Amino acid sequence: MTYYFYTYYRNPKITLHRADCGFCKKGKGMQTARSHNGTGRWRGSYSQFEQAVEAARLLSEQMGVEPTYCQRCLPDQGSVSLKN
């Protein structure tokens, strides 16, 4: 399985996704022509879930936000804290 996360800039937020998620589409998102735009950016790919979590956690510390899991593709992860 491959993972990505999206960094929202307007309302700072980080959301982890599986690559096959309809929102992620292997890091291309809903706007498949580009991986980033004025509102945010896709980051990845990560071949292991733990790698994606760690990368998201490190960036979230810089942004001052708590990363979250996509409720569509990672619903079982929703209650797990991403903090160290």
Short mmCIF file of N, CA, C and O in Angstrom, two decimals:
data_model
loop_
_atom_site.label_atom_id
_atom_site.label_comp_id
_atom_site.label_asym_id
_atom_site.label_seq_id
_atom_site.Cartn_x
_atom_site.Cartn_y
_atom_site.Cartn_z
N MET A 1 0.85 -1.18 0.00
CA MET A 1 0.00 0.00 0.00
C MET A 1 0.89 1.24 0.00
O MET A 1 1.95 1.26 0.61
N THR A 2 0.45 2.28 -0.66
CA THR A 2 1.17 3.55 -0.75
C THR A 2 0.30 4.64 -0.13
O THR A 2 -0.92 4.61 -0.21
N TYR A 3 0.97 5.63 0.50
CA TYR A 3 0.27 6.69 1.22
C TYR A 3 0.80 8.06 0.81
O TYR A 3 1.95 8.21 0.41
N TYR A 4 -0.06 9.04 0.94
CA TYR A 4 0.25 10.45 0.69
C TYR A 4 -0.40 11.27 1.79
O TYR A 4 -1.28 10.79 2.50
N PHE A 5 0.00 12.53 1.89
CA PHE A 5 -0.78 13.45 2.72
C PHE A 5 -0.89 14.79 2.02
O PHE A 5 -0.06 15.15 1.19
N TYR A 6 -1.99 15.46 2.32
CA TYR A 6 -2.26 16.76 1.71
C TYR A 6 -2.11 17.83 2.77
O TYR A 6 -2.62 17.71 3.88
N THR A 7 -1.39 18.88 2.41
CA THR A 7 -1.19 20.02 3.28
C THR A 7 -2.05 21.16 2.78
O THR A 7 -1.87 21.63 1.66
N TYR A 8 -3.02 21.55 3.60
CA TYR A 8 -3.88 22.69 3.27
C TYR A 8 -3.21 23.96 3.78
O TYR A 8 -2.75 24.00 4.92
N TYR A 9 -3.17 24.98 2.95
CA TYR A 9 -2.55 26.24 3.35
C TYR A 9 -3.54 27.26 3.91
O TYR A 9 -3.22 27.97 4.84
N ARG A 10 -4.72 27.38 3.31
CA ARG A 10 -5.68 28.41 3.72
C ARG A 10 -6.10 28.24 5.17
O ARG A 10 -6.06 29.18 5.95
N ASN A 11 -6.59 27.08 5.50
CA ASN A 11 -6.94 26.73 6.88
C ASN A 11 -6.01 25.60 7.25
O ASN A 11 -6.31 24.45 6.95
N PRO A 12 -4.85 25.92 7.82
CA PRO A 12 -3.80 24.92 8.00
C PRO A 12 -4.32 23.58 8.54
O PRO A 12 -4.99 23.51 9.56
N LYS A 13 -4.01 22.53 7.76
CA LYS A 13 -4.45 21.19 8.08
C LYS A 13 -3.63 20.21 7.27
O LYS A 13 -3.22 20.51 6.15
N ILE A 14 -3.40 19.03 7.83
CA ILE A 14 -2.72 17.95 7.12
C ILE A 14 -3.60 16.71 7.23
O ILE A 14 -4.02 16.34 8.32
N THR A 15 -3.85 16.08 6.08
CA THR A 15 -4.69 14.88 6.07
C THR A 15 -3.97 13.76 5.33
O THR A 15 -3.56 13.94 4.18
N LEU A 16 -3.85 12.60 6.00
CA LEU A 16 -3.23 11.42 5.41
C LEU A 16 -4.25 10.63 4.61
O LEU A 16 -5.40 10.50 5.02
N HIS A 17 -3.78 10.07 3.46
CA HIS A 17 -4.63 9.30 2.56
C HIS A 17 -3.91 8.07 2.04
O HIS A 17 -2.68 8.07 1.92
N ARG A 18 -4.68 7.06 1.66
CA ARG A 18 -4.15 5.95 0.87
C ARG A 18 -4.10 6.42 -0.57
O ARG A 18 -4.91 7.24 -1.01
N ALA A 19 -3.13 5.91 -1.34
CA ALA A 19 -2.96 6.35 -2.73
C ALA A 19 -4.20 6.09 -3.57
O ALA A 19 -4.51 6.86 -4.48
N ASP A 20 -4.96 5.03 -3.26
CA ASP A 20 -6.12 4.68 -4.06
C ASP A 20 -7.40 5.42 -3.64
O ASP A 20 -8.47 5.20 -4.20
N CYS A 21 -7.29 6.34 -2.70
CA CYS A 21 -8.43 7.13 -2.25
C CYS A 21 -8.90 8.04 -3.40
O CYS A 21 -8.08 8.59 -4.14
N GLY A 22 -10.20 8.23 -3.52
CA GLY A 22 -10.75 9.11 -4.54
C GLY A 22 -10.34 10.55 -4.38
O GLY A 22 -10.30 11.31 -5.36
N PHE A 23 -10.03 10.96 -3.16
CA PHE A 23 -9.54 12.32 -2.93
C PHE A 23 -8.07 12.46 -3.29
O PHE A 23 -7.62 13.52 -3.68
N CYS A 24 -7.30 11.38 -3.12
CA CYS A 24 -5.85 11.42 -3.32
C CYS A 24 -5.44 11.15 -4.77
O CYS A 24 -4.65 11.89 -5.33
N LYS A 25 -5.91 10.06 -5.33
CA LYS A 25 -5.59 9.66 -6.70
C LYS A 25 -4.08 9.67 -6.95
O LYS A 25 -3.58 10.34 -7.86
N LYS A 26 -3.36 8.96 -6.08
CA LYS A 26 -1.90 8.83 -6.17
C LYS A 26 -1.20 10.19 -6.14
O LYS A 26 -0.27 10.46 -6.89
N GLY A 27 -1.65 11.05 -5.23
CA GLY A 27 -1.02 12.35 -5.05
C GLY A 27 -1.40 13.41 -6.05
O GLY A 27 -0.82 14.49 -6.06
N LYS A 28 -2.40 13.12 -6.87
CA LYS A 28 -2.85 14.11 -7.84
C LYS A 28 -4.13 14.81 -7.38
O LYS A 28 -4.46 15.88 -7.84
N GLY A 29 -4.84 14.19 -6.47
CA GLY A 29 -6.04 14.79 -5.91
C GLY A 29 -7.16 14.99 -6.90
O GLY A 29 -7.20 14.36 -7.95
N MET A 30 -8.06 15.86 -6.54
CA MET A 30 -9.24 16.11 -7.37
C MET A 30 -8.88 16.91 -8.62
O MET A 30 -9.58 16.88 -9.60
N GLN A 31 -7.79 17.66 -8.56
CA GLN A 31 -7.30 18.42 -9.72
C GLN A 31 -6.11 17.66 -10.27
O GLN A 31 -4.96 17.97 -9.98
N THR A 32 -6.38 16.65 -11.08
CA THR A 32 -5.35 15.70 -11.50
C THR A 32 -4.24 16.30 -12.37
O THR A 32 -3.24 15.66 -12.59
N ALA A 33 -4.40 17.52 -12.83
CA ALA A 33 -3.39 18.12 -13.70
C ALA A 33 -2.17 18.62 -12.92
O ALA A 33 -1.13 18.88 -13.50
N ARG A 34 -2.28 18.74 -11.59
CA ARG A 34 -1.15 19.25 -10.81
C ARG A 34 -1.19 18.71 -9.39
O ARG A 34 -2.24 18.35 -8.89
N SER A 35 -0.04 18.67 -8.75
CA SER A 35 0.05 18.11 -7.40
C SER A 35 -0.06 19.18 -6.31
O SER A 35 -0.15 18.85 -5.15
N HIS A 36 -0.02 20.46 -6.70
CA HIS A 36 -0.20 21.53 -5.72
C HIS A 36 -0.85 22.74 -6.40
O HIS A 36 -0.83 22.86 -7.61
N ASN A 37 -1.44 23.57 -5.58
CA ASN A 37 -2.09 24.77 -6.08
C ASN A 37 -2.03 25.82 -4.99
O ASN A 37 -1.31 25.67 -4.02
N GLY A 38 -2.79 26.87 -5.11
CA GLY A 38 -2.76 27.94 -4.13
C GLY A 38 -3.32 27.56 -2.77
O GLY A 38 -3.05 28.22 -1.79
N THR A 39 -4.09 26.48 -2.70
CA THR A 39 -4.71 26.10 -1.43
C THR A 39 -3.97 24.99 -0.70
O THR A 39 -4.21 24.78 0.48
N GLY A 40 -3.09 24.28 -1.39
CA GLY A 40 -2.38 23.20 -0.72
C GLY A 40 -1.48 22.40 -1.63
O GLY A 40 -1.29 22.75 -2.80
N ARG A 41 -0.94 21.30 -1.07
CA ARG A 41 0.04 20.50 -1.81
C ARG A 41 0.00 19.05 -1.35
O ARG A 41 -0.10 18.78 -0.15
N TRP A 42 0.12 18.12 -2.29
CA TRP A 42 0.25 16.69 -1.98
C TRP A 42 1.71 16.37 -1.71
O TRP A 42 2.60 16.89 -2.37
N ARG A 43 1.94 15.51 -0.75
CA ARG A 43 3.30 15.07 -0.41
C ARG A 43 3.31 13.55 -0.32
O ARG A 43 2.44 12.94 0.25
N GLY A 44 4.32 12.96 -0.87
CA GLY A 44 4.46 11.51 -0.90
C GLY A 44 5.05 11.15 -2.24
O GLY A 44 5.42 12.00 -3.02
N SER A 45 5.21 9.93 -2.48
CA SER A 45 4.56 8.77 -1.92
C SER A 45 5.41 8.11 -0.83
O SER A 45 6.63 8.21 -0.86
N TYR A 46 4.71 7.44 0.07
CA TYR A 46 5.34 6.71 1.17
C TYR A 46 4.89 5.26 1.08
O TYR A 46 3.70 4.98 1.05
N SER A 47 5.84 4.35 1.01
CA SER A 47 5.51 2.94 0.85
C SER A 47 5.05 2.29 2.14
O SER A 47 4.46 1.22 2.11
N GLN A 48 5.34 2.93 3.26
CA GLN A 48 4.91 2.40 4.56
C GLN A 48 4.09 3.45 5.30
O GLN A 48 4.44 4.64 5.29
N PHE A 49 3.04 3.00 5.94
CA PHE A 49 2.15 3.88 6.66
C PHE A 49 2.91 4.69 7.72
O PHE A 49 2.71 5.89 7.85
N GLU A 50 3.81 4.04 8.43
CA GLU A 50 4.57 4.70 9.49
C GLU A 50 5.42 5.84 8.94
O GLU A 50 5.59 6.86 9.60
N GLN A 51 5.95 5.69 7.73
CA GLN A 51 6.74 6.75 7.10
C GLN A 51 5.87 7.97 6.82
O GLN A 51 6.29 9.10 7.06
N ALA A 52 4.68 7.73 6.30
CA ALA A 52 3.76 8.83 6.00
C ALA A 52 3.35 9.56 7.28
O ALA A 52 3.31 10.79 7.32
N VAL A 53 3.07 8.79 8.32
CA VAL A 53 2.67 9.39 9.61
C VAL A 53 3.80 10.25 10.16
O VAL A 53 3.58 11.38 10.60
N GLU A 54 5.01 9.74 10.11
CA GLU A 54 6.15 10.49 10.65
C GLU A 54 6.40 11.78 9.86
O GLU A 54 6.63 12.84 10.44
N ALA A 55 6.35 11.70 8.54
CA ALA A 55 6.55 12.89 7.71
C ALA A 55 5.45 13.92 7.97
O ALA A 55 5.72 15.11 8.10
N ALA A 56 4.22 13.46 8.08
CA ALA A 56 3.10 14.37 8.37
C ALA A 56 3.25 14.98 9.75
O ALA A 56 2.98 16.17 9.94
N ARG A 57 3.67 14.19 10.71
CA ARG A 57 3.85 14.69 12.08
C ARG A 57 4.92 15.76 12.13
O ARG A 57 4.74 16.81 12.76
N LEU A 58 6.04 15.54 11.46
CA LEU A 58 7.13 16.53 11.46
C LEU A 58 6.68 17.85 10.83
O LEU A 58 6.95 18.92 11.37
N LEU A 59 5.98 17.77 9.71
CA LEU A 59 5.50 18.99 9.07
C LEU A 59 4.42 19.66 9.92
O LEU A 59 4.37 20.89 10.02
N SER A 60 3.59 18.85 10.56
CA SER A 60 2.51 19.42 11.38
C SER A 60 3.08 20.21 12.56
O SER A 60 2.49 21.20 12.98
N GLU A 61 4.20 19.77 13.09
CA GLU A 61 4.84 20.51 14.19
C GLU A 61 5.27 21.89 13.71
O GLU A 61 5.12 22.87 14.42
N GLN A 62 5.80 21.97 12.50
CA GLN A 62 6.21 23.26 11.94
C GLN A 62 5.01 24.16 11.69
O GLN A 62 5.09 25.37 11.86
N MET A 63 3.90 23.55 11.28
CA MET A 63 2.69 24.32 10.97
C MET A 63 1.84 24.62 12.20
O MET A 63 0.96 25.47 12.15
N GLY A 64 2.08 23.89 13.28
CA GLY A 64 1.30 24.09 14.50
C GLY A 64 -0.10 23.50 14.42
O GLY A 64 -1.04 24.06 14.98
N VAL A 65 -0.24 22.38 13.72
CA VAL A 65 -1.54 21.71 13.59
C VAL A 65 -1.40 20.23 13.94
O VAL A 65 -0.30 19.70 13.97
N GLU A 66 -2.52 19.60 14.17
CA GLU A 66 -2.57 18.16 14.43
C GLU A 66 -2.99 17.45 13.14
O GLU A 66 -4.06 17.73 12.60
N PRO A 67 -2.14 16.58 12.57
CA PRO A 67 -2.55 15.88 11.35
C PRO A 67 -3.73 14.95 11.61
O PRO A 67 -3.92 14.48 12.73
N THR A 68 -4.51 14.71 10.56
CA THR A 68 -5.68 13.84 10.67
C THR A 68 -5.63 12.77 9.59
O THR A 68 -4.84 12.85 8.65
N TYR A 69 -6.51 11.79 9.72
CA TYR A 69 -6.65 10.74 8.73
C TYR A 69 -7.89 11.00 7.89
O TYR A 69 -8.90 11.47 8.40
N CYS A 70 -7.84 10.65 6.61
CA CYS A 70 -9.01 10.74 5.75
C CYS A 70 -10.07 9.78 6.28
O CYS A 70 -9.80 8.61 6.52
N GLN A 71 -11.26 10.29 6.46
CA GLN A 71 -12.34 9.47 6.99
C GLN A 71 -12.91 8.53 5.93
O GLN A 71 -13.62 7.59 6.27
N ARG A 72 -12.59 8.76 4.68
CA ARG A 72 -13.05 7.87 3.61
C ARG A 72 -12.12 6.67 3.45
O ARG A 72 -12.59 5.54 3.38
N CYS A 73 -10.82 6.89 3.37
CA CYS A 73 -9.91 5.78 3.07
C CYS A 73 -9.19 5.22 4.29
O CYS A 73 -8.65 4.12 4.23
N LEU A 74 -9.15 5.96 5.40
CA LEU A 74 -8.50 5.48 6.63
C LEU A 74 -9.42 5.65 7.83
O LEU A 74 -8.98 6.15 8.88
N PRO A 75 -10.68 5.23 7.74
CA PRO A 75 -11.62 5.48 8.84
C PRO A 75 -11.26 4.79 10.14
O PRO A 75 -11.55 5.29 11.22
N ASP A 76 -10.58 3.65 10.06
CA ASP A 76 -10.22 2.91 11.28
C ASP A 76 -9.08 3.57 12.03
O ASP A 76 -8.81 3.24 13.17
N GLN A 77 -8.40 4.51 11.40
CA GLN A 77 -7.26 5.19 12.03
C GLN A 77 -7.70 6.45 12.77
O GLN A 77 -6.91 7.07 13.45
N GLY A 78 -8.93 6.85 12.60
CA GLY A 78 -9.41 8.13 13.10
C GLY A 78 -9.18 8.43 14.57
O GLY A 78 -9.01 9.56 14.96
N SER A 79 -9.14 7.41 15.40
CA SER A 79 -9.01 7.65 16.83
C SER A 79 -7.56 7.55 17.32
O SER A 79 -7.28 7.74 18.48
N VAL A 80 -6.64 7.28 16.43
CA VAL A 80 -5.24 7.13 16.80
C VAL A 80 -4.55 8.48 16.74
O VAL A 80 -4.64 9.18 15.75
N SER A 81 -3.88 8.87 17.80
CA SER A 81 -3.17 10.14 17.82
C SER A 81 -1.93 10.07 16.98
O SER A 81 -1.20 9.08 16.99
N LEU A 82 -1.64 11.14 16.26
CA LEU A 82 -0.45 11.22 15.45
C LEU A 82 0.70 11.89 16.18
O LEU A 82 1.78 12.02 15.65
N LYS A 83 0.44 12.32 17.39
CA LYS A 83 1.49 12.97 18.18
C LYS A 83 2.44 11.94 18.74
O LYS A 83 2.07 10.81 19.01
N ASN A 84 3.67 12.33 18.94
CA ASN A 84 4.68 11.47 19.55
C ASN A 84 4.41 11.24 21.00
O ASN A 84 3.95 12.00 21.73
#
